[in-house]
Amino acid sequence: MTAAGPVRVLVLWCPDWPQTGQAAEARAFEQVLSVVEEFCPRVEVLRPGACAVGARGPARYFGGEEVLARKIVEAVTGRGFACQVGLAEGLFAAQLAARAGAPGVVTVVARGQTREFLAAHPVSVLDSEEMADLLPRLGIRTLGEFAALPVAEAVNRFGVPGALAHRLARGLDPRPLAARPARADLSVATEFDPPEQLAEPVVFAAKALAMRMHAGLAASGLACVRVQVEVTCEDGRQVSRLWRHDGLLSALAVAERVRWQLAGWQAGQDAAGQDAAGQDAAGQGAAGRDEDPADRLPAGGITVLRLVPDQLVRDGGRQLGLWGDAVVSDRVARAALRVQAMLGHGAVTRPVLAGGRGPAEQVTLIPFGDAQDPEFPADRPWPGRIPAPGPATVCRDPLPARVADAGGVAVTVTGRAQVSAPPARVSVNGGPWLEVTSWAGPWPVAERWWQPRLARRRARFQLVTADGAAWLAAVQDGRWLIEARYD
Amino acid sequence: MTLTYIESVFDIVRVVVGISQVSRLPVRGNDYGASPSGAAPAVRGALPALPTPPVLPALPVLPALGELLPGGLPRGTVAAAGGWGLLCLALAAGASAAGAWCAVAGVPQLGVTAAAGVGLDPGRVLLVPDPGAGWPQVVISLLDGCELVLLRPPDRPSAGVRRRLEASLRRRGGVLVVAGDWEGAQARLLVTRQEWAGIGAGHGRLRARRVQVVADGRGAAARSRARWLWLPGPDGSVGLADLASTADPASTADPARAADLAGTAGQVLRETG
């Protein structure tokens, strides 16, 4: 690294920002970003809940780093968001500094002190499980101890991840920025004529655009650390935002950033028109609009979408796992994208097995291209879950049913899971009465009684009817429901 | 068997000859002098040079279905499975287990745990629960990416739509498994009888289902066959259900009748389909 060293970076971190990968969070964070942007126009979003700005220019303008940081904290806190700010050399140290404080506190690491500041931190902050696991076993517990190793030793022993981690531990940027500017303009743009009014087609175009950008970068052997998404409206306004890329984002992930940016901008537009006091209500309104298919964009529609790769570095390559990765081939991705373009983003899903007792809860459908883990993992014990084999037909919404005993009286289940009489006939969704030939149950489940909104008590039955069909039925609040059919 | 195969080859050749004559006519333009008999030798001469379609192996099926579908699911064909049920998933499971991507269109109520149970890998599945009115185009797009598409048509497809889909199937070498009826399907499977095991009057639970599946079709699959299968078996997978170990003699055919079933299968299909 040159003598200049990494630039001074200011990181703003909102400690209790939810991190579930929902677009609503990114949108809400837009309100924080708009505050920070008043101090420095080039804000880099690390993820919803954290952003970074280069501190040198604004610090000079506002009369010192400390002053700048305080002003930002006050402004953001004034909008009702808890935040803490760190200022140090390099993004890594600045992030740690931000986390070191408490809400409303500014932590400024003095110029030249970054390496000392880092030295006390445990190696677990390196955000690499491999290093965090390996180094303590070798007796290296802090970044200072790690940084004391000779560079060559670190590279020999730990390879590329070790070299990166060693640079971080020494207070340097993880990789040297490309010294030369890009020879060719690697930015890509697409125009919409007539201006596009809806968000969905713009996001779809962004996928193809990102593929083009990646192809261009790959042809030059480069990767970009950040990608700038520029959206130009018909009335000439331009909104641009930097997103962390690190050469790791797929085309779909870039498109997802574009979606967030459009949605966030829209939320910002709406919030601006409303009373500042009604911020929470605005946030909820934005979340509600998520499902609205007609996601209209403000300002007469979008005319140009441009993706600009920022901070080009040599592409070190990325190794996919040899086994275990369900790699989505380009062919499949293209087919899925085409169907998404026809029917919308949420119309093509991938099933992920999740945890739960009923058959409907055991699956989470994730829109193609989104990375999301099910809320309840499948590899936990779920006492009382419906035993295998699973039903081939799972009703999206349980069907109402009527179940009667031999005398024609409706069958009920008591609070102690006693059946009033053996079920003899069943009518599904108002259909004809079917004779029950065999049955099993009740299997009572009381779920989430600690959360009144989600609490549920059900007694489940399996019924086989004379036509050979088998049903998964349940009694809830005295009503019979058909949850699934084994066919 | 061999004979029917040869016949079907002749069918194809005849169709191709027809097509080549049709497509040749405009090229010949004003050359009315050429008699049909004059054209015939040229066509016959072209026959050996017919572009053979790329020979891709048929998609494999689960071992338990091997006797019903000898040779698996040939690419570019349609298999109809009577109606939505585990049989459709079992048909797709063999290909999925072999690494193929499967798409399921028009089945919002798909039970993914059941699918995983019969051997369909959820990691290589695309779901399009509601393909809408433009479902033929959706299916064609899905066939670009997936070797096998499992479809429950939202409406009865017209002959034109069927031809379009079949042409696109042949071009892409995919397989369409239809949960429902499909005129001209190469293979047709149907659950004709089923009985659940493990559940009694107020005790036990659904453990396994023995089903009789009857298969017939066209070409190599023209002869009807019937087999008893565990669908699902006690562990959710698909297996052959041995006739000797049947629990309920009343609902089970004796071996002699089982052999006869092959003959009556077509009738059964007509009755139920």
Short mmCIF file of N, CA and C in Angstrom, two decimals, chain A residues 393 426 428 434-439 462-472 482 484-487, chain B residues 84 191 193-197 199 206 209-211:
data_model
loop_
_atom_site.label_atom_id
_atom_site.label_comp_id
_atom_site.label_asym_id
_atom_site.label_seq_id
_atom_site.Cartn_x
_atom_site.Cartn_y
_atom_site.Cartn_z
N THR A 393 -51.52 -33.11 -1.66
CA THR A 393 -52.30 -31.90 -1.87
C THR A 393 -52.43 -31.18 -0.55
N VAL A 426 -68.37 -37.48 6.24
CA VAL A 426 -67.73 -36.18 6.11
C VAL A 426 -68.20 -35.53 4.81
N VAL A 428 -66.96 -32.33 2.47
CA VAL A 428 -65.87 -31.38 2.28
C VAL A 428 -66.36 -30.20 1.47
N LEU A 434 -69.54 -38.24 2.40
CA LEU A 434 -68.74 -39.43 2.11
C LEU A 434 -68.66 -40.26 3.38
N GLU A 435 -68.74 -41.56 3.21
CA GLU A 435 -68.68 -42.44 4.37
C GLU A 435 -67.23 -42.57 4.84
N VAL A 436 -67.01 -42.43 6.13
CA VAL A 436 -65.67 -42.59 6.69
C VAL A 436 -65.46 -44.06 7.02
N THR A 437 -64.46 -44.65 6.39
CA THR A 437 -64.22 -46.08 6.62
C THR A 437 -63.23 -46.30 7.76
N SER A 438 -62.24 -45.46 7.88
CA SER A 438 -61.34 -45.56 9.02
C SER A 438 -60.82 -44.17 9.35
N TRP A 439 -60.41 -44.02 10.56
CA TRP A 439 -59.97 -42.70 11.01
C TRP A 439 -59.00 -42.84 12.16
N GLN A 462 -56.91 -37.96 10.85
CA GLN A 462 -56.79 -38.49 9.50
C GLN A 462 -58.04 -39.31 9.23
N LEU A 463 -58.68 -39.06 8.10
CA LEU A 463 -59.90 -39.75 7.74
C LEU A 463 -59.71 -40.44 6.41
N VAL A 464 -60.17 -41.67 6.31
CA VAL A 464 -60.20 -42.36 5.02
C VAL A 464 -61.66 -42.55 4.65
N THR A 465 -62.02 -42.12 3.44
CA THR A 465 -63.42 -42.21 3.04
C THR A 465 -63.61 -43.40 2.10
N ALA A 466 -64.88 -43.72 1.87
CA ALA A 466 -65.21 -44.95 1.13
C ALA A 466 -64.65 -44.93 -0.29
N ASP A 467 -64.44 -43.74 -0.86
CA ASP A 467 -63.91 -43.69 -2.22
C ASP A 467 -62.39 -43.91 -2.25
N GLY A 468 -61.81 -44.22 -1.09
CA GLY A 468 -60.38 -44.52 -1.05
C GLY A 468 -59.52 -43.31 -0.76
N ALA A 469 -60.11 -42.12 -0.73
CA ALA A 469 -59.33 -40.91 -0.47
C ALA A 469 -59.03 -40.80 1.02
N ALA A 470 -57.93 -40.15 1.32
CA ALA A 470 -57.56 -39.91 2.71
C ALA A 470 -57.38 -38.41 2.92
N TRP A 471 -57.84 -37.95 4.07
CA TRP A 471 -57.86 -36.51 4.33
C TRP A 471 -57.15 -36.22 5.64
N LEU A 472 -56.54 -35.04 5.68
CA LEU A 472 -56.03 -34.53 6.94
C LEU A 472 -57.01 -33.45 7.40
N ILE A 482 -60.49 -29.00 6.44
CA ILE A 482 -59.66 -29.97 5.72
C ILE A 482 -58.35 -29.26 5.38
N ALA A 484 -55.46 -30.97 4.22
CA ALA A 484 -54.71 -31.58 3.12
C ALA A 484 -55.41 -32.86 2.70
N ARG A 485 -54.98 -33.37 1.57
CA ARG A 485 -55.55 -34.59 1.02
C ARG A 485 -54.39 -35.47 0.60
N TYR A 486 -54.49 -36.72 0.96
CA TYR A 486 -53.47 -37.68 0.54
C TYR A 486 -53.97 -38.32 -0.74
N ASP A 487 -53.41 -37.89 -1.89
CA ASP A 487 -53.86 -38.55 -3.13
C ASP A 487 -52.70 -38.74 -4.08
N TRP B 84 -54.42 -35.01 -10.56
CA TRP B 84 -53.36 -34.60 -9.65
C TRP B 84 -53.23 -35.61 -8.52
N VAL B 191 -54.28 -44.35 -11.62
CA VAL B 191 -54.49 -45.12 -10.40
C VAL B 191 -55.91 -45.66 -10.47
N ARG B 193 -57.07 -48.38 -8.38
CA ARG B 193 -57.56 -48.79 -7.06
C ARG B 193 -56.56 -48.34 -6.02
N GLN B 194 -57.05 -48.10 -4.86
CA GLN B 194 -56.13 -47.72 -3.79
C GLN B 194 -56.67 -48.20 -2.45
N GLU B 195 -55.77 -48.50 -1.56
CA GLU B 195 -56.20 -48.85 -0.21
C GLU B 195 -55.10 -48.41 0.76
N TRP B 196 -55.54 -47.84 1.86
CA TRP B 196 -54.60 -47.31 2.85
C TRP B 196 -54.31 -48.37 3.90
N ALA B 197 -53.11 -48.36 4.38
CA ALA B 197 -52.72 -49.31 5.42
C ALA B 197 -52.27 -48.54 6.65
N ILE B 199 -54.14 -47.62 9.27
CA ILE B 199 -55.15 -46.83 9.97
C ILE B 199 -56.38 -47.71 10.20
N LEU B 206 -52.15 -43.08 8.97
CA LEU B 206 -51.88 -43.42 7.57
C LEU B 206 -50.40 -43.73 7.44
N ARG B 209 -49.89 -46.57 1.25
CA ARG B 209 -51.04 -46.78 0.38
C ARG B 209 -50.62 -47.73 -0.74
N ARG B 210 -51.43 -48.75 -0.92
CA ARG B 210 -51.18 -49.66 -2.04
C ARG B 210 -52.10 -49.24 -3.16
N VAL B 211 -51.53 -49.00 -4.32
CA VAL B 211 -52.37 -48.58 -5.44
C VAL B 211 -52.13 -49.49 -6.62
#
